[in-house]
C-alpha positions as CSV (number, residue, x, y, z in Angstrom):
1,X,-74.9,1.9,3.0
2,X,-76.9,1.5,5.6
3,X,-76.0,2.1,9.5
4,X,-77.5,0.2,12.4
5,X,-77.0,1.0,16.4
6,X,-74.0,-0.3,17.9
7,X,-71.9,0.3,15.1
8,X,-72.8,-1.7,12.7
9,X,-73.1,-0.7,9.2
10,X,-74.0,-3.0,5.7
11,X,-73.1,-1.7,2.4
12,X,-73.5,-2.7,-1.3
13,X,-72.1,-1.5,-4.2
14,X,-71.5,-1.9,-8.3
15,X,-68.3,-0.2,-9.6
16,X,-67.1,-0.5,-13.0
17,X,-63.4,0.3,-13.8
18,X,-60.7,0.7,-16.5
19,X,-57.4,-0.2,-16.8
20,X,-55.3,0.7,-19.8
21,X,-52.5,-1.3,-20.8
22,X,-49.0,-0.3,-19.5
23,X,-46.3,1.5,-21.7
24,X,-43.9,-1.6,-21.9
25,X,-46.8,-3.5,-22.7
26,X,-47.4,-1.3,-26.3
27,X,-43.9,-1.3,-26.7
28,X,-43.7,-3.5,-30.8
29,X,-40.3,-3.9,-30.2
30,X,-38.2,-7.3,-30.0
31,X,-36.0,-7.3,-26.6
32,X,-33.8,-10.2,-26.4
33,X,-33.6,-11.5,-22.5
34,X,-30.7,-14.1,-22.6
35,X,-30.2,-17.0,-25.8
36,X,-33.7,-18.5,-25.3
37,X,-36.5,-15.9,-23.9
38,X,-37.7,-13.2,-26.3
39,X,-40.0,-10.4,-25.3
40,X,-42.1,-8.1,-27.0
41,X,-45.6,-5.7,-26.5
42,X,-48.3,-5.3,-28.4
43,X,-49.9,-2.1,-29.6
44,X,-52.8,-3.6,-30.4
45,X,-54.5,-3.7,-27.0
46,X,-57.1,-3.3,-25.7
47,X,-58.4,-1.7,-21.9
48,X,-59.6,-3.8,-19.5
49,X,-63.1,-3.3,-18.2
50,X,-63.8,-4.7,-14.8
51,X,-67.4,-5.0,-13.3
52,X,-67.4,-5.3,-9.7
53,X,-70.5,-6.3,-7.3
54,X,-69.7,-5.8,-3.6
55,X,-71.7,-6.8,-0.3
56,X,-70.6,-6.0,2.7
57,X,-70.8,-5.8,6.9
58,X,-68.6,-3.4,9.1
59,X,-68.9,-3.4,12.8
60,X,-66.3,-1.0,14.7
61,X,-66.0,-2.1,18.7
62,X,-64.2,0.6,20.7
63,X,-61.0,1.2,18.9
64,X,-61.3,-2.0,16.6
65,X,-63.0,-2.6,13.6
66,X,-64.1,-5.9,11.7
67,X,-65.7,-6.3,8.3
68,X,-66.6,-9.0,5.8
69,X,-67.2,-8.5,2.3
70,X,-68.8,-11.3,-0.4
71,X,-68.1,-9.6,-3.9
72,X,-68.2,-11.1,-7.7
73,X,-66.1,-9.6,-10.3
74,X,-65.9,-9.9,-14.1
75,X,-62.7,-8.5,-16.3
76,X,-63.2,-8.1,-19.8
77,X,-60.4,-7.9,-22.1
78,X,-58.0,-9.5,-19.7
79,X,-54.6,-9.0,-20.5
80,X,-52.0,-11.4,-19.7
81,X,-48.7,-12.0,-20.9
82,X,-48.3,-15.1,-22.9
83,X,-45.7,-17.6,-24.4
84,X,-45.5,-18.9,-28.1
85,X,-42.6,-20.6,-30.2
86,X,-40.2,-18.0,-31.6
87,X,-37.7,-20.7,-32.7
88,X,-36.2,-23.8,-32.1
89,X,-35.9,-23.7,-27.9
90,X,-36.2,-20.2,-28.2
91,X,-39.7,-19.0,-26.3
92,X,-41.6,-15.7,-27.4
93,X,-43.3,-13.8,-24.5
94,X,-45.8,-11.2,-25.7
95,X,-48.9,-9.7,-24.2
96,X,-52.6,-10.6,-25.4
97,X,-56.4,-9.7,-24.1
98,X,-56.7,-13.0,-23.9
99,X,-60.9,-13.5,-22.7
100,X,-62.8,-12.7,-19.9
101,X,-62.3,-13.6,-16.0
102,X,-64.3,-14.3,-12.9
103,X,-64.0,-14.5,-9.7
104,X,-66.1,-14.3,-6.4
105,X,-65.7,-15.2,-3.1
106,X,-65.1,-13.3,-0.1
107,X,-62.6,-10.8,2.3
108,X,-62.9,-10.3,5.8
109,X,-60.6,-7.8,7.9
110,X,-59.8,-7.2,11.8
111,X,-58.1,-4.2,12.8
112,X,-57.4,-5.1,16.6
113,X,-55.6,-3.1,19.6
114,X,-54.0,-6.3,21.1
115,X,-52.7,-4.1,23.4
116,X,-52.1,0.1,23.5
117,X,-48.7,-0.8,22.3
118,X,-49.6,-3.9,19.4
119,X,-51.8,-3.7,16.9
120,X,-52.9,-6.6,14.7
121,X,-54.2,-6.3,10.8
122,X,-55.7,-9.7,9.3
123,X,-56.8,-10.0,6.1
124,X,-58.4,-13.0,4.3
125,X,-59.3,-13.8,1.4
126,X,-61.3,-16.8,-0.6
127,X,-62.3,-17.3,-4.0
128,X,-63.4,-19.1,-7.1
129,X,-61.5,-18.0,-9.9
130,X,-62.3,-18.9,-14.0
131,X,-60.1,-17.8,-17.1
132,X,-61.8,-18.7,-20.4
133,X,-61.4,-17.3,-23.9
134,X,-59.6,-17.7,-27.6
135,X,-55.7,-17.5,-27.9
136,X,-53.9,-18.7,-31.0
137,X,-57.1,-19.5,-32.3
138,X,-58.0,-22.3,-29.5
139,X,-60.3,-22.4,-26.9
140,X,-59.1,-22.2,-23.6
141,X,-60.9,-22.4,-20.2
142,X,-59.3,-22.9,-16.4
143,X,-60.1,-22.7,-13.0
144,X,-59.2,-22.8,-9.7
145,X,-59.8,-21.8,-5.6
146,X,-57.6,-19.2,-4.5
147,X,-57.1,-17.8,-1.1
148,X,-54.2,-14.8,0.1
149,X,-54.3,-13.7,3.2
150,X,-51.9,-10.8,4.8
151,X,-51.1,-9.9,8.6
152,X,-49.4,-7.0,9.6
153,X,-48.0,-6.2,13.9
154,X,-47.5,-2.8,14.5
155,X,-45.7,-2.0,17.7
156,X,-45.8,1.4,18.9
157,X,-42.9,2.3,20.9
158,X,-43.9,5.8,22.6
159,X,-45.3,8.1,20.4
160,X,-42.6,8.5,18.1
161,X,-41.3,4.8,16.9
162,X,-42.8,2.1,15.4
163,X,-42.0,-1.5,14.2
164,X,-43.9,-3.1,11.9
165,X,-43.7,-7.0,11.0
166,X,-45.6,-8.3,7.3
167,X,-46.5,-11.5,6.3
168,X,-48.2,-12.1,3.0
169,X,-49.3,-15.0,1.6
170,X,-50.9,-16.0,-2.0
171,X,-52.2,-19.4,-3.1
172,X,-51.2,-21.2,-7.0
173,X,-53.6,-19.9,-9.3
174,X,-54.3,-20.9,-12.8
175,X,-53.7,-18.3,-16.3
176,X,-54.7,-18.6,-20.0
177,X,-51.7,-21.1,-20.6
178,X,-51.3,-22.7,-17.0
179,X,-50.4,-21.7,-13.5
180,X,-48.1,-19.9,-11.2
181,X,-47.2,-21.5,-7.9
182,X,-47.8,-20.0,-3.9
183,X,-45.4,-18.2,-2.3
184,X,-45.2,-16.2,0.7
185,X,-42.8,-12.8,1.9
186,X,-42.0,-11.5,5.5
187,X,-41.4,-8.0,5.3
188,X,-40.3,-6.2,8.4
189,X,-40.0,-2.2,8.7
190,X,-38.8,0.8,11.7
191,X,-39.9,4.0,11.7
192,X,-38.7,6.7,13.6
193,X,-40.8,10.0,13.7
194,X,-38.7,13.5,14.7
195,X,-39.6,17.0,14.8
196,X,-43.1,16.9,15.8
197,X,-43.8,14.4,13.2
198,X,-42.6,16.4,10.6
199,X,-39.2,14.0,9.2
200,X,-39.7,10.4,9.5
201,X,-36.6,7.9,8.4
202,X,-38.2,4.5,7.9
203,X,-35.8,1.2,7.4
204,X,-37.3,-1.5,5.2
205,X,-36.2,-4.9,4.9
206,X,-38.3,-6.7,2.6
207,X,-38.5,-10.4,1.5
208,X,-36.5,-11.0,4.8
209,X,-36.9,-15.3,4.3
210,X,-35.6,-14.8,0.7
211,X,-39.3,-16.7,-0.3
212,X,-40.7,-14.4,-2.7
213,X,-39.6,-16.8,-5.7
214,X,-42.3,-16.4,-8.5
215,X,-42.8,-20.0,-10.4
216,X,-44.8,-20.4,-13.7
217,X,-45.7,-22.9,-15.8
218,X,-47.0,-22.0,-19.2
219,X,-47.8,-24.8,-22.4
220,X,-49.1,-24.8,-25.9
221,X,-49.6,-27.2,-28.6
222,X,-46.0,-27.0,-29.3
223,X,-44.1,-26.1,-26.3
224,X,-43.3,-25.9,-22.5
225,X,-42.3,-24.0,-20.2
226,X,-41.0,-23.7,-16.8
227,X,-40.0,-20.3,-15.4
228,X,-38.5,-19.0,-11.6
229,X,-38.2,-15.8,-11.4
230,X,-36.5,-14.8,-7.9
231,X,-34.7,-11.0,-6.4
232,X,-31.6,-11.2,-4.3
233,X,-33.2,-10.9,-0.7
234,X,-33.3,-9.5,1.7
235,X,-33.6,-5.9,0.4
236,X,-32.7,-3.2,2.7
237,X,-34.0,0.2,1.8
238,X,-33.4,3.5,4.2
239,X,-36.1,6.3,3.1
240,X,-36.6,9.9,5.1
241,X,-40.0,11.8,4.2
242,X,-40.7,15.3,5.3
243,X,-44.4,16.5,5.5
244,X,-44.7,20.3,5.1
245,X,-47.7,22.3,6.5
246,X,-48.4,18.7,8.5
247,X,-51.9,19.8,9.6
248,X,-53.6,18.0,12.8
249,X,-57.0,17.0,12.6
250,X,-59.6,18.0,15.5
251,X,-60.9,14.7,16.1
252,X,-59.1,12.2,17.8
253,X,-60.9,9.1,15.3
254,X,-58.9,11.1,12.5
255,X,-55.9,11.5,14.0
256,X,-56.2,7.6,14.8
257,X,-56.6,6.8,10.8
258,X,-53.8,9.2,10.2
259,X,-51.9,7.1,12.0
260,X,-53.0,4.0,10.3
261,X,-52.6,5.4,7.0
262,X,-48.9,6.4,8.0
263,X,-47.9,3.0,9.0
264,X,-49.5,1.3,5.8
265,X,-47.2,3.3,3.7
266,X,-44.3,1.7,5.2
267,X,-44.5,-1.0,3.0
């Protein structure tokens, strides 16, 4: 990284990551889900290896900060849960590395004090995503242009109360056998802070529209399928959190990302 006067700061990075499979995913065993879905793992997995290039700008103004990013990334060993014929219109879902991913694009962010009581997080991004590989010994390779974006209003009622309103959107996007629809969720969350800080309750209410139905679409040589897969909304959860030793930091641009970091963790 490299800072600038007036704030302003550019940054590049490589990063390379891991991420093993999950527990369920392993899991050999045949789970039945109603008379024509059957689900299984498979132990024979492999990690995921994700290479990650990253260029980026950062300007803070005052108490606000915006920052735009231009990044490609490449997963190896992708892992994605597929579909096969188990019987006659009965489908299989498993879990295979199925080939490699790419995507690049970019993400910009503004963190903005509307005013000293509303503040306004926008996020953005765009990008050119590829899936290609072998599954069931064919050849497979899809694309598409994604873009999610995510906004969050935080108003601060005195120094103790705060109401937060989230909207999150993500475009269709394509997989090994096909493609998963958009869909969007409005979140909305209160948090009252009491004893200097030290308990907060926080009410959630997520998926407030009822819009956070999940559609895929999934085909093979010999099959098809169609698949919704929806919560009851809205869901309404009540938690209290209690922060012992709750240190307070000497500057006030810590205590300010504190606070941010508090009101992320609402949702």
């Amino acid at each position: 990284s490299y800072k600038f006067p007036h704030e302003h700061e550019i940054m590049a990075s490589y990063t390379r990551r891991i991420r093993r499979p999950r527990g369920r995913e392993l899991q050999p065993f045949e789970t039945w889900i109603d008379a024509y879905n059957v689900r299984t793992g498979n132990p024979e997995l492999k990690p995921e290896y994700i290479d990650s290039y990253e260029l980026g700008y950062q300007n803070n103004f005052g108490r606000n900060l915006f920052s735009l990013e231009g990044y490609y990334k490449v997963t190896n060993n992708k892992i994605e849960r597929v579909s096969s014929v188990y019987d006659v219109n009965v489908i299989l879902q498993s879990v295979e590395n199925v080939g490699t991913d790419y995507a690049y694009g970019a993400e910009a962010m503004l963190d903005w004090d509307l005013f000293k009581w509303l503040n306004l997080n926008v996020t953005g991004d765009i990008y050119q995503y590829r899936i290609e590989g072998m599954l069931y010994d064919e050849e497979f390779s899809r694309e598409s242009f994604n873009w999610n974006t995510r906004v969050n209003s935080t108003f601060k009622i005195g120094q103790s109360t705060r109401i937060m309103i989230n909207g999150i959107y993500y475009s269709p996007s394509v997989s090994s056998q096909g493609r998963r629809d958009g869909f969007y969720i409005t979140n909305a969350a209160i948090r009252q802070d009491v004893w200097n800080k030290s308990l907060s309750v926080t009410l959630q209410l997520r998926d407030i529209l009822a819009t956070g139905r999940h559609e895929f679409t999934s085909e093979g040589s010999d099959f098809y399928s169609y698949t919704e897969f929806s919560r009851k909304a809205p869901v309404v959860m009540l938690a209290l959190t209690y922060n012992f030793n709750r240190y307070k930091p000497d500057r006030e641009q810590e205590e300010e990302q504190e606070e941010f970091d508090d009101e992320e963790q609402m949702f």
